């Protein structure tokens, strides 16, 4: 075979197997159902922060994306607060994440301090501080489960606190996950936050429900009035 024959021959490409059972897309109607759930949760989260930190606080839901778990981990800072959650239903694991310096400021407020940004250098939480963080998040996680009650039964519970995204393996790297992004504003100090759920069970529940909304008319009216 001459060099010209070689140049003209089609190159062999490795076939990429696509798993149609786990498409990396989210139907628009399903996305809207999840966005409403996260919007509801963000309001509850803000209320819990006000109650525990005794200062002005607001949580805003920004957006929802679907990606792989590896892509989610790669998007996080090297050092952050990672609340590893047991979501119930056996092997389901989720993550609630926000900056470590914000966590230290919130704990300082719970201990009677001013929560001044930068007053405490970033470090791991002590055992007592982790207990305070658990107190801060227990009711919040209950509200998270409530916000998803029309989608899928979740029972989020804090399992442990970690700080390095690269050191945790909540699920396989290629697993599709849902990532909700928030802005948390405490006393005019804003910080990003995320929630990660494995997508499979939630997407399957949405498909099974076919977008059905089981809320009462009173609940729907209340939701419309809050927009």
mmCIF file of C-alpha atoms in Angstrom:
data_model
loop_
_atom_site.group_PDB
_atom_site.id
_atom_site.type_symbol
_atom_site.label_atom_id
_atom_site.label_comp_id
_atom_site.label_asym_id
_atom_site.label_seq_id
_atom_site.Cartn_x
_atom_site.Cartn_y
_atom_site.Cartn_z
ATOM 1 C CA UNK A 1 0.000 0.000 0.000
ATOM 2 C CA UNK A 2 1.398 3.394 -1.017
ATOM 3 C CA UNK A 3 1.504 6.464 1.177
ATOM 4 C CA UNK A 4 -1.315 7.984 -0.896
ATOM 5 C CA UNK A 5 -3.454 4.893 -0.300
ATOM 6 C CA UNK A 6 -2.826 5.185 3.413
ATOM 7 C CA UNK A 7 -3.749 8.836 3.460
ATOM 8 C CA UNK A 8 -7.006 8.179 1.657
ATOM 9 C CA UNK A 9 -8.090 5.256 3.852
ATOM 10 C CA UNK A 10 -10.749 6.061 6.436
ATOM 11 C CA UNK A 11 -9.401 6.091 9.994
ATOM 12 C CA UNK A 12 -10.927 3.749 12.488
ATOM 13 C CA UNK A 13 -12.641 5.491 15.399
ATOM 14 C CA UNK A 14 -13.490 3.866 18.673
ATOM 15 C CA UNK A 15 -17.239 3.661 19.166
ATOM 16 C CA UNK A 16 -18.619 5.435 22.210
ATOM 17 C CA UNK A 17 -21.327 3.516 24.025
ATOM 18 C CA UNK A 18 -24.251 5.723 25.038
ATOM 19 C CA UNK A 19 -26.431 4.555 27.913
ATOM 20 C CA UNK A 20 -29.982 5.569 27.040
ATOM 21 C CA UNK A 21 -31.112 4.578 30.524
ATOM 22 C CA UNK A 22 -29.146 7.501 31.971
ATOM 23 C CA UNK A 23 -29.238 10.358 29.436
ATOM 24 C CA UNK A 24 -27.368 13.462 30.565
ATOM 25 C CA UNK A 25 -30.365 15.699 29.996
ATOM 26 C CA UNK A 26 -33.302 16.834 32.075
ATOM 27 C CA UNK A 27 -36.727 17.386 30.551
ATOM 28 C CA UNK A 28 -37.950 20.949 30.870
ATOM 29 C CA UNK A 29 -41.043 20.000 32.847
ATOM 30 C CA UNK A 30 -38.950 17.896 35.221
ATOM 31 C CA UNK A 31 -36.443 20.698 35.611
ATOM 32 C CA UNK A 32 -39.212 23.096 36.590
ATOM 33 C CA UNK A 33 -40.561 20.710 39.250
ATOM 34 C CA UNK A 34 -37.089 20.426 40.783
ATOM 35 C CA UNK A 35 -36.491 24.167 40.578
ATOM 36 C CA UNK A 36 -39.712 24.785 42.509
ATOM 37 C CA UNK A 37 -38.605 22.302 45.169
ATOM 38 C CA UNK A 38 -35.216 24.007 45.531
ATOM 39 C CA UNK A 39 -36.831 27.456 45.595
ATOM 40 C CA UNK A 40 -39.059 26.285 48.441
ATOM 41 C CA UNK A 41 -36.050 24.861 50.254
ATOM 42 C CA UNK A 42 -34.042 28.078 49.837
ATOM 43 C CA UNK A 43 -36.734 30.058 51.639
ATOM 44 C CA UNK A 44 -36.792 27.556 54.514
ATOM 45 C CA UNK A 45 -32.994 27.560 54.721
ATOM 46 C CA UNK A 46 -32.928 31.337 54.989
ATOM 47 C CA UNK A 47 -35.494 31.199 57.810
ATOM 48 C CA UNK A 48 -33.390 28.657 59.718
ATOM 49 C CA UNK A 49 -30.261 30.794 59.374
ATOM 50 C CA UNK A 50 -32.117 33.824 60.744
ATOM 51 C CA UNK A 51 -33.372 31.799 63.713
ATOM 52 C CA UNK A 52 -29.996 30.292 64.638
ATOM 53 C CA UNK A 53 -27.636 33.147 63.765
ATOM 54 C CA UNK A 54 -29.901 35.937 65.041
ATOM 55 C CA UNK A 55 -29.138 38.238 62.117
ATOM 56 C CA UNK A 56 -30.436 39.000 58.648
ATOM 57 C CA UNK A 57 -30.116 36.109 56.212
ATOM 58 C CA UNK A 58 -31.457 35.126 52.815
ATOM 59 C CA UNK A 59 -30.829 32.141 50.554
ATOM 60 C CA UNK A 60 -31.452 32.475 46.828
ATOM 61 C CA UNK A 61 -31.729 29.537 44.453
ATOM 62 C CA UNK A 62 -29.634 30.308 41.357
ATOM 63 C CA UNK A 63 -29.743 27.357 38.976
ATOM 64 C CA UNK A 64 -29.946 23.596 38.542
ATOM 65 C CA UNK A 65 -27.556 21.597 36.385
ATOM 66 C CA UNK A 66 -27.001 17.943 35.585
ATOM 67 C CA UNK A 67 -23.421 16.735 35.267
ATOM 68 C CA UNK A 68 -21.208 13.857 36.367
ATOM 69 C CA UNK A 69 -20.050 13.539 39.949
ATOM 70 C CA UNK A 70 -16.450 14.081 38.800
ATOM 71 C CA UNK A 71 -17.444 17.360 37.122
ATOM 72 C CA UNK A 72 -19.200 18.471 40.302
ATOM 73 C CA UNK A 73 -16.153 17.738 42.478
ATOM 74 C CA UNK A 74 -13.889 19.535 39.997
ATOM 75 C CA UNK A 75 -16.049 22.659 40.257
ATOM 76 C CA UNK A 76 -15.544 22.961 44.029
ATOM 77 C CA UNK A 77 -12.711 24.808 45.801
ATOM 78 C CA UNK A 78 -9.894 22.736 47.249
ATOM 79 C CA UNK A 79 -11.024 23.458 50.810
ATOM 80 C CA UNK A 80 -14.688 23.846 51.679
ATOM 81 C CA UNK A 81 -17.397 22.591 54.037
ATOM 82 C CA UNK A 82 -18.872 19.309 52.820
ATOM 83 C CA UNK A 83 -21.819 17.930 54.747
ATOM 84 C CA UNK A 84 -22.134 14.318 53.617
ATOM 85 C CA UNK A 85 -25.789 13.324 53.734
ATOM 86 C CA UNK A 86 -27.557 10.023 54.018
ATOM 87 C CA UNK A 87 -30.650 10.506 51.870
ATOM 88 C CA UNK A 88 -32.398 7.316 52.984
ATOM 89 C CA UNK A 89 -33.391 4.549 50.626
ATOM 90 C CA UNK A 90 -30.256 2.504 51.209
ATOM 91 C CA UNK A 91 -27.213 3.685 49.273
ATOM 92 C CA UNK A 92 -28.238 7.237 48.333
ATOM 93 C CA UNK A 93 -25.676 9.853 49.363
ATOM 94 C CA UNK A 94 -25.895 13.608 48.894
ATOM 95 C CA UNK A 95 -23.732 16.622 49.651
ATOM 96 C CA UNK A 96 -24.537 20.069 51.053
ATOM 97 C CA UNK A 97 -21.549 22.361 50.462
ATOM 98 C CA UNK A 98 -20.637 25.932 51.393
ATOM 99 C CA UNK A 99 -17.364 27.828 52.052
ATOM 100 C CA UNK A 100 -15.404 26.871 55.152
ATOM 101 C CA UNK A 101 -14.875 30.485 56.222
ATOM 102 C CA UNK A 102 -18.644 31.024 56.196
ATOM 103 C CA UNK A 103 -19.113 27.929 58.374
ATOM 104 C CA UNK A 104 -16.612 29.289 60.923
ATOM 105 C CA UNK A 105 -18.348 32.676 60.930
ATOM 106 C CA UNK A 106 -21.754 31.058 61.499
ATOM 107 C CA UNK A 107 -20.396 28.963 64.370
ATOM 108 C CA UNK A 108 -18.855 32.106 65.869
ATOM 109 C CA UNK A 109 -22.271 33.780 65.811
ATOM 110 C CA UNK A 110 -23.862 30.760 67.500
ATOM 111 C CA UNK A 111 -21.257 31.094 70.254
ATOM 112 C CA UNK A 112 -22.162 34.742 70.795
ATOM 113 C CA UNK A 113 -19.537 36.325 68.549
ATOM 114 C CA UNK A 114 -19.968 38.842 65.742
ATOM 115 C CA UNK A 115 -19.164 36.443 62.926
ATOM 116 C CA UNK A 116 -16.724 38.952 61.440
ATOM 117 C CA UNK A 117 -15.509 37.797 57.998
ATOM 118 C CA UNK A 118 -11.884 36.651 58.135
ATOM 119 C CA UNK A 119 -11.673 36.803 61.917
ATOM 120 C CA UNK A 120 -11.119 33.012 62.131
ATOM 121 C CA UNK A 121 -8.481 31.542 59.765
ATOM 122 C CA UNK A 122 -9.811 28.608 57.671
ATOM 123 C CA UNK A 123 -9.352 25.314 59.494
ATOM 124 C CA UNK A 124 -11.233 22.117 60.269
ATOM 125 C CA UNK A 125 -14.141 22.461 62.648
ATOM 126 C CA UNK A 126 -13.538 21.244 66.181
ATOM 127 C CA UNK A 127 -15.774 18.555 67.643
ATOM 128 C CA UNK A 128 -17.843 21.171 69.496
ATOM 129 C CA UNK A 129 -18.118 23.274 66.324
ATOM 130 C CA UNK A 130 -19.285 20.227 64.384
ATOM 131 C CA UNK A 131 -22.006 19.700 67.010
ATOM 132 C CA UNK A 132 -23.109 23.310 66.504
ATOM 133 C CA UNK A 133 -23.095 22.807 62.737
ATOM 134 C CA UNK A 134 -25.276 19.745 63.208
ATOM 135 C CA UNK A 135 -27.667 21.835 65.304
ATOM 136 C CA UNK A 136 -27.717 24.458 62.559
ATOM 137 C CA UNK A 137 -28.450 21.958 59.796
ATOM 138 C CA UNK A 138 -30.745 19.352 61.394
ATOM 139 C CA UNK A 139 -33.916 21.380 60.896
ATOM 140 C CA UNK A 140 -32.650 22.600 57.516
ATOM 141 C CA UNK A 141 -32.294 19.013 56.312
ATOM 142 C CA UNK A 142 -35.818 18.268 57.523
ATOM 143 C CA UNK A 143 -36.996 21.205 55.398
ATOM 144 C CA UNK A 144 -35.055 19.800 52.438
ATOM 145 C CA UNK A 145 -36.938 16.525 52.736
ATOM 146 C CA UNK A 146 -40.244 18.402 53.018
ATOM 147 C CA UNK A 147 -39.471 20.462 49.914
ATOM 148 C CA UNK A 148 -39.033 17.251 47.900
ATOM 149 C CA UNK A 149 -42.024 15.410 49.368
ATOM 150 C CA UNK A 150 -44.005 15.671 46.112
ATOM 151 C CA UNK A 151 -41.072 14.366 44.063
ATOM 152 C CA UNK A 152 -39.386 11.620 46.058
ATOM 153 C CA UNK A 153 -39.336 10.564 49.690
ATOM 154 C CA UNK A 154 -36.031 11.844 51.078
ATOM 155 C CA UNK A 155 -34.890 11.636 54.687
ATOM 156 C CA UNK A 156 -31.657 13.673 54.658
ATOM 157 C CA UNK A 157 -29.454 13.139 57.691
ATOM 158 C CA UNK A 158 -25.966 14.485 58.323
ATOM 159 C CA UNK A 159 -23.515 11.594 58.281
ATOM 160 C CA UNK A 160 -20.172 13.372 58.575
ATOM 161 C CA UNK A 161 -18.332 16.608 57.829
ATOM 162 C CA UNK A 162 -15.456 16.728 55.365
ATOM 163 C CA UNK A 163 -13.353 19.533 53.897
ATOM 164 C CA UNK A 164 -11.535 18.276 50.789
ATOM 165 C CA UNK A 165 -13.741 17.353 47.789
ATOM 166 C CA UNK A 166 -10.982 15.130 46.422
ATOM 167 C CA UNK A 167 -11.016 13.023 49.595
ATOM 168 C CA UNK A 168 -14.653 11.967 49.385
ATOM 169 C CA UNK A 169 -16.288 9.526 46.991
ATOM 170 C CA UNK A 170 -20.025 9.975 47.456
ATOM 171 C CA UNK A 171 -20.642 8.033 44.236
ATOM 172 C CA UNK A 172 -18.798 6.843 41.132
ATOM 173 C CA UNK A 173 -17.033 9.542 39.107
ATOM 174 C CA UNK A 174 -19.194 9.009 35.998
ATOM 175 C CA UNK A 175 -22.515 8.944 37.865
ATOM 176 C CA UNK A 176 -25.007 11.596 36.681
ATOM 177 C CA UNK A 177 -25.836 13.985 39.507
ATOM 178 C CA UNK A 178 -28.135 16.965 40.000
ATOM 179 C CA UNK A 179 -26.431 20.068 41.365
ATOM 180 C CA UNK A 180 -28.409 23.008 42.733
ATOM 181 C CA UNK A 181 -26.486 26.250 43.207
ATOM 182 C CA UNK A 182 -27.450 28.911 45.732
ATOM 183 C CA UNK A 183 -26.303 32.277 47.027
ATOM 184 C CA UNK A 184 -26.339 32.527 50.830
ATOM 185 C CA UNK A 185 -26.428 36.082 52.189
ATOM 186 C CA UNK A 186 -25.815 36.445 55.937
ATOM 187 C CA UNK A 187 -25.607 40.011 57.211
ATOM 188 C CA UNK A 188 -24.766 41.252 53.686
ATOM 189 C CA UNK A 189 -21.934 38.745 53.274
ATOM 190 C CA UNK A 190 -22.684 36.579 50.240
ATOM 191 C CA UNK A 191 -21.343 33.082 49.612
ATOM 192 C CA UNK A 192 -22.019 30.317 47.072
ATOM 193 C CA UNK A 193 -23.474 26.996 48.164
ATOM 194 C CA UNK A 194 -24.388 23.769 46.418
ATOM 195 C CA UNK A 195 -26.480 20.668 46.935
ATOM 196 C CA UNK A 196 -25.652 17.467 45.066
ATOM 197 C CA UNK A 197 -28.027 14.521 44.638
ATOM 198 C CA UNK A 198 -27.491 11.386 42.522
ATOM 199 C CA UNK A 199 -29.842 11.908 39.581
ATOM 200 C CA UNK A 200 -31.085 8.367 38.905
ATOM 201 C CA UNK A 201 -33.752 7.961 41.600
ATOM 202 C CA UNK A 202 -35.031 11.524 41.280
ATOM 203 C CA UNK A 203 -35.277 11.453 37.490
ATOM 204 C CA UNK A 204 -36.974 8.048 37.588
ATOM 205 C CA UNK A 205 -39.484 9.334 40.151
ATOM 206 C CA UNK A 206 -40.243 12.320 37.918
ATOM 207 C CA UNK A 207 -40.774 10.013 34.941
ATOM 208 C CA UNK A 208 -43.056 7.766 36.969
ATOM 209 C CA UNK A 209 -45.089 10.747 38.118
ATOM 210 C CA UNK A 210 -45.148 12.186 34.587
ATOM 211 C CA UNK A 211 -44.990 15.660 36.072
ATOM 212 C CA UNK A 212 -48.068 15.117 38.217
ATOM 213 C CA UNK A 213 -48.426 17.582 41.091
ATOM 214 C CA UNK A 214 -50.037 16.092 44.178
ATOM 215 C CA UNK A 215 -50.242 19.343 46.151
ATOM 216 C CA UNK A 216 -53.593 20.651 47.277
ATOM 217 C CA UNK A 217 -55.164 23.706 45.641
ATOM 218 C CA UNK A 218 -54.374 25.727 48.769
ATOM 219 C CA UNK A 219 -50.698 24.771 48.513
ATOM 220 C CA UNK A 220 -50.604 25.637 44.809
ATOM 221 C CA UNK A 221 -52.231 29.013 45.484
ATOM 222 C CA UNK A 222 -49.706 29.737 48.234
ATOM 223 C CA UNK A 223 -46.876 28.853 45.830
ATOM 224 C CA UNK A 224 -48.258 31.209 43.161
ATOM 225 C CA UNK A 225 -48.581 34.047 45.673
ATOM 226 C CA UNK A 226 -44.949 33.637 46.769
ATOM 227 C CA UNK A 227 -43.589 34.153 43.225
#
